[in-house]
């Protein structure tokens, strides 16, 4: 039985194809203005990788902000449930998931079956989201991966006083003008991001194992600071953290198909 | 019948209000449930609860309030500044919260820049934050000053007899709305949450005798109506000022039904009656200050929690939505406590911080509602 999940996010669209045991294909493409087109493109790539046609897919679940506009899905599910399912499928002992996407951040607590028992999402603004890191990386002239790899030098670390993306941007520019070391500023950016996310994670109440999903999980600076702030390790995933929402959608598709709902 | 109420709930004006106005009737606006409507009504003036719906921009509101403050009073000022409240003959502003208190000074200041913004009668009334013997005395004095100011300005005396008549009228409305509240909480809820919200909201904007008649007819029909709650997830909405029936409709679009609430534009506005036998001003002070479970009141968290918990249990809800307008300190912090305490008793909760006004954040809120519904459906609702 072949199933799939498609996650149309604000910045990237992801597709995952799954059979009974393993992931057959995964694809990530930038989101366009049209969720249906982004979904077609991501799923097209995944199908090509797997050497399959859309008609081979028994059941497909859509998720993400564009979930209700994906033409080929059988069911739409919130990304909160999908990230929980995806993380749980990879790490069955996962009980807390922190997902940082392009435009929001979620802390999710799950039960032993991967069902959501509690969740919180950020409310105010871009602070604590992938967008915050994108803005900061651009000012610092770094790639996103480079930003994550920057470790500050020993000594007095730089602190960003504001978590607001706009004000923090002004602070970063101030530090650049003051000729501060780029690595130290980048480290401060990662710390500010981690501090913001830690507040949300504590709000949901952390239970081990802790897993991180979403594109920002690839940023080592943020993850290591988060581990430090939360006093617990973050379990590494064997798949790209960015596709976990789509993976979870595929896992739900599998449950639906097995439950006779296909 | 209910269509009239739906329309009145979703707009600033309504045909009944317009007819009242055209017939020479006076209208006095107030923003908060700590202002006794009976005092205004006793002077023959229509009490109109100020709202911010339909404000499409915040250009005037932002200019006087600044950005980091609740958008509810800002939207009221926006509408006043752009002339939408031209039908008001007066307004009473209270310190319901700090944002609402600032409406008084911001409105005055805006009227210096935009002539004609301020109604002819503009009154500030202080409301204590405690309900003790001495603060109720103070509040009684404030109510007396309000009654005298209205009488003097409009030349229509507020008398003990006219107050008693108004108290009886408003108690009749409260009885009908309380019956609606009980119907909604029952297993056989005959009305959607968005229609129930419309029924209550229209009552803040229509001439009250006409509203009582319409409400009576709507209730007569609802008593015979079939349940609309079967198979739906039962939810309760709690938190800061929400006069948006479309928000409830969005919640219900996920397969839920809102069967109960604890909000100042909802049940909190009508559940407690005014004593008809006591001295009217004293009875109003007791009811409006002593019986209002708003988090602006000091030291009553346990009573408020008990009230919310009791309503959640009696209406057999599967979950509670704790919503507050962005930057609302009172409900924002209280919702955190309520979430902690209700979840500890097995009642699933979801907190939402949202902007007041048009549903600009529909996508974000819908995603959370979907996730909350999935949580209730997979893990289960309230564990009894």
Short mmCIF file of C-alpha atoms in Angstrom, two decimals, chain A residues 26-225:
data_model
loop_
_atom_site.label_atom_id
_atom_site.label_comp_id
_atom_site.label_asym_id
_atom_site.label_seq_id
_atom_site.Cartn_x
_atom_site.Cartn_y
_atom_site.Cartn_z
CA UNK A 26 10.63 13.03 -0.26
CA UNK A 27 10.70 16.44 -1.94
CA UNK A 28 10.97 20.07 -0.85
CA UNK A 29 10.20 22.98 -3.18
CA UNK A 30 9.78 26.71 -2.46
CA UNK A 31 6.11 27.67 -2.01
CA UNK A 32 4.65 29.81 -4.77
CA UNK A 33 1.66 32.15 -4.44
CA UNK A 34 -0.62 29.28 -5.44
CA UNK A 35 -0.84 26.39 -2.91
CA UNK A 36 -2.27 24.02 -5.56
CA UNK A 37 0.66 24.65 -7.89
CA UNK A 38 3.22 24.24 -5.08
CA UNK A 39 1.59 20.97 -4.04
CA UNK A 40 1.57 19.67 -7.63
CA UNK A 41 5.24 20.51 -8.01
CA UNK A 42 6.36 18.90 -4.73
CA UNK A 43 4.28 15.78 -5.27
CA UNK A 44 5.42 15.58 -8.92
CA UNK A 45 9.04 15.52 -7.82
CA UNK A 46 8.44 12.92 -5.13
CA UNK A 47 6.53 10.70 -7.59
CA UNK A 48 9.33 11.04 -10.12
CA UNK A 49 11.90 10.02 -7.48
CA UNK A 50 9.85 6.98 -6.55
CA UNK A 51 9.04 6.11 -10.18
CA UNK A 52 5.30 6.24 -9.44
CA UNK A 53 2.18 7.92 -10.77
CA UNK A 54 -0.42 9.84 -8.73
CA UNK A 55 -2.90 7.03 -9.39
CA UNK A 56 -0.57 4.64 -7.51
CA UNK A 57 -1.21 6.58 -4.27
CA UNK A 58 -3.98 4.92 -2.26
CA UNK A 59 -4.58 7.80 0.16
CA UNK A 60 -3.07 11.27 0.53
CA UNK A 61 -3.36 13.69 3.45
CA UNK A 62 -2.71 17.41 3.03
CA UNK A 63 -1.46 19.75 5.74
CA UNK A 64 0.09 23.21 6.22
CA UNK A 65 -1.40 26.64 5.60
CA UNK A 66 -2.49 25.70 2.10
CA UNK A 67 -3.95 22.30 3.10
CA UNK A 68 -7.47 23.02 1.98
CA UNK A 69 -6.42 24.03 -1.53
CA UNK A 70 -4.46 20.93 -2.49
CA UNK A 71 -6.40 19.30 -5.33
CA UNK A 72 -5.29 15.66 -4.94
CA UNK A 73 -5.66 15.03 -1.20
CA UNK A 74 -8.32 12.81 0.38
CA UNK A 75 -8.29 14.62 3.71
CA UNK A 76 -6.83 17.79 5.26
CA UNK A 77 -5.32 17.67 8.77
CA UNK A 78 -3.70 20.43 10.84
CA UNK A 79 0.10 20.53 10.80
CA UNK A 80 0.12 20.21 14.59
CA UNK A 81 -1.24 16.66 14.39
CA UNK A 82 1.03 15.90 11.43
CA UNK A 83 4.26 17.02 13.10
CA UNK A 84 3.33 14.95 16.14
CA UNK A 85 2.64 11.84 14.03
CA UNK A 86 5.74 12.29 11.89
CA UNK A 87 8.07 12.73 14.87
CA UNK A 88 6.43 9.78 16.65
CA UNK A 89 6.77 7.51 13.59
CA UNK A 90 10.52 8.16 13.53
CA UNK A 91 11.04 8.18 17.31
CA UNK A 92 8.23 6.31 19.12
CA UNK A 93 9.50 7.54 22.50
CA UNK A 94 8.98 11.18 21.42
CA UNK A 95 6.65 13.00 23.83
CA UNK A 96 7.42 16.65 23.04
CA UNK A 97 7.89 18.18 19.60
CA UNK A 98 9.10 21.68 18.88
CA UNK A 99 8.36 22.68 15.32
CA UNK A 100 9.74 25.92 13.94
CA UNK A 101 8.43 26.71 10.50
CA UNK A 102 8.68 29.74 8.25
CA UNK A 103 5.94 31.74 9.90
CA UNK A 104 5.16 30.12 13.21
CA UNK A 105 6.52 28.05 16.02
CA UNK A 106 4.72 25.25 17.84
CA UNK A 107 5.35 23.23 20.98
CA UNK A 108 3.38 19.98 21.04
CA UNK A 109 3.04 17.31 23.71
CA UNK A 110 1.97 13.86 22.56
CA UNK A 111 0.87 10.56 24.03
CA UNK A 112 2.42 7.12 23.48
CA UNK A 113 0.44 6.71 20.24
CA UNK A 114 1.58 10.02 18.75
CA UNK A 115 -1.71 11.82 19.39
CA UNK A 116 -1.61 15.48 20.42
CA UNK A 117 -2.52 16.03 24.07
CA UNK A 118 -1.53 19.70 24.29
CA UNK A 119 -0.05 22.37 22.05
CA UNK A 120 0.94 26.01 22.00
CA UNK A 121 1.85 28.22 19.05
CA UNK A 122 3.49 31.63 18.99
CA UNK A 123 1.10 34.53 18.79
CA UNK A 124 2.73 37.86 18.51
CA UNK A 125 4.84 38.06 15.40
CA UNK A 126 7.78 36.79 13.35
CA UNK A 127 9.97 36.45 16.47
CA UNK A 128 10.70 32.78 17.08
CA UNK A 129 10.07 31.73 13.48
CA UNK A 130 12.17 30.80 10.49
CA UNK A 131 11.51 34.25 9.07
CA UNK A 132 13.47 35.80 11.96
CA UNK A 133 16.57 33.77 11.04
CA UNK A 134 16.17 34.53 7.34
CA UNK A 135 16.08 38.27 8.00
CA UNK A 136 19.11 38.12 10.30
CA UNK A 137 21.14 35.88 7.96
CA UNK A 138 20.55 38.32 5.11
CA UNK A 139 21.84 41.31 7.10
CA UNK A 140 24.87 39.35 8.24
CA UNK A 141 25.58 38.22 4.68
CA UNK A 142 25.44 34.56 5.70
CA UNK A 143 23.58 31.55 4.34
CA UNK A 144 21.07 29.96 6.71
CA UNK A 145 23.33 26.97 7.31
CA UNK A 146 26.34 29.20 7.88
CA UNK A 147 24.35 31.21 10.42
CA UNK A 148 23.61 28.03 12.34
CA UNK A 149 27.24 26.96 12.37
CA UNK A 150 28.56 30.16 13.93
CA UNK A 151 29.76 29.73 17.48
CA UNK A 152 30.63 32.85 19.44
CA UNK A 153 34.12 33.35 20.79
CA UNK A 154 34.85 33.02 24.47
CA UNK A 155 34.32 36.14 26.51
CA UNK A 156 31.35 38.40 27.03
CA UNK A 157 28.61 37.21 24.61
CA UNK A 158 26.49 39.75 22.74
CA UNK A 159 22.88 39.88 23.94
CA UNK A 160 20.03 41.01 21.72
CA UNK A 161 17.72 42.98 23.99
CA UNK A 162 14.68 42.72 21.72
CA UNK A 163 12.95 39.63 20.38
CA UNK A 164 11.00 41.74 17.87
CA UNK A 165 12.34 40.96 14.39
CA UNK A 166 12.37 44.61 13.37
CA UNK A 167 14.08 45.88 16.51
CA UNK A 168 16.50 42.95 16.64
CA UNK A 169 17.42 43.77 13.04
CA UNK A 170 18.29 47.32 14.11
CA UNK A 171 20.40 45.92 16.96
CA UNK A 172 22.27 43.60 14.61
CA UNK A 173 23.01 46.53 12.29
CA UNK A 174 24.25 48.51 15.30
CA UNK A 175 26.64 45.68 16.24
CA UNK A 176 27.84 45.41 12.63
CA UNK A 177 28.54 49.16 12.56
CA UNK A 178 30.41 48.80 15.84
CA UNK A 179 32.66 46.25 14.04
CA UNK A 180 31.67 43.38 16.33
CA UNK A 181 32.67 39.92 15.15
CA UNK A 182 30.12 38.37 12.75
CA UNK A 183 30.37 35.01 14.54
CA UNK A 184 29.51 36.66 17.88
CA UNK A 185 26.53 38.49 16.39
CA UNK A 186 25.32 35.32 14.66
CA UNK A 187 25.62 33.44 17.94
CA UNK A 188 23.51 36.15 19.62
CA UNK A 189 20.88 35.75 16.89
CA UNK A 190 20.71 31.99 17.47
CA UNK A 191 20.53 32.48 21.24
CA UNK A 192 17.71 35.03 20.92
CA UNK A 193 15.78 32.60 18.75
CA UNK A 194 16.35 29.70 21.15
CA UNK A 195 15.36 31.80 24.18
CA UNK A 196 12.08 32.73 22.54
CA UNK A 197 11.29 29.13 21.61
CA UNK A 198 12.26 27.89 25.09
CA UNK A 199 9.50 30.04 26.63
CA UNK A 200 6.92 28.42 24.38
CA UNK A 201 8.30 24.92 25.02
CA UNK A 202 8.19 25.39 28.80
CA UNK A 203 4.61 26.58 28.42
CA UNK A 204 3.53 23.21 27.04
CA UNK A 205 5.54 21.32 29.69
CA UNK A 206 8.47 19.31 28.37
CA UNK A 207 8.46 15.53 28.60
CA UNK A 208 11.24 13.42 27.14
CA UNK A 209 12.06 12.49 24.45
CA UNK A 210 12.24 15.93 22.94
CA UNK A 211 12.29 16.16 19.14
CA UNK A 212 12.63 19.19 16.89
CA UNK A 213 11.05 19.45 13.44
CA UNK A 214 10.80 22.12 10.77
CA UNK A 215 13.55 23.84 8.80
CA UNK A 216 15.06 25.63 11.82
CA UNK A 217 15.95 22.25 13.39
CA UNK A 218 18.84 22.25 10.90
CA UNK A 219 20.34 25.27 12.67
CA UNK A 220 22.90 23.80 15.09
CA UNK A 221 23.34 27.10 16.91
CA UNK A 222 19.64 27.22 17.82
CA UNK A 223 19.33 23.53 18.73
CA UNK A 224 22.40 23.42 20.95
CA UNK A 225 21.38 26.61 22.79
#
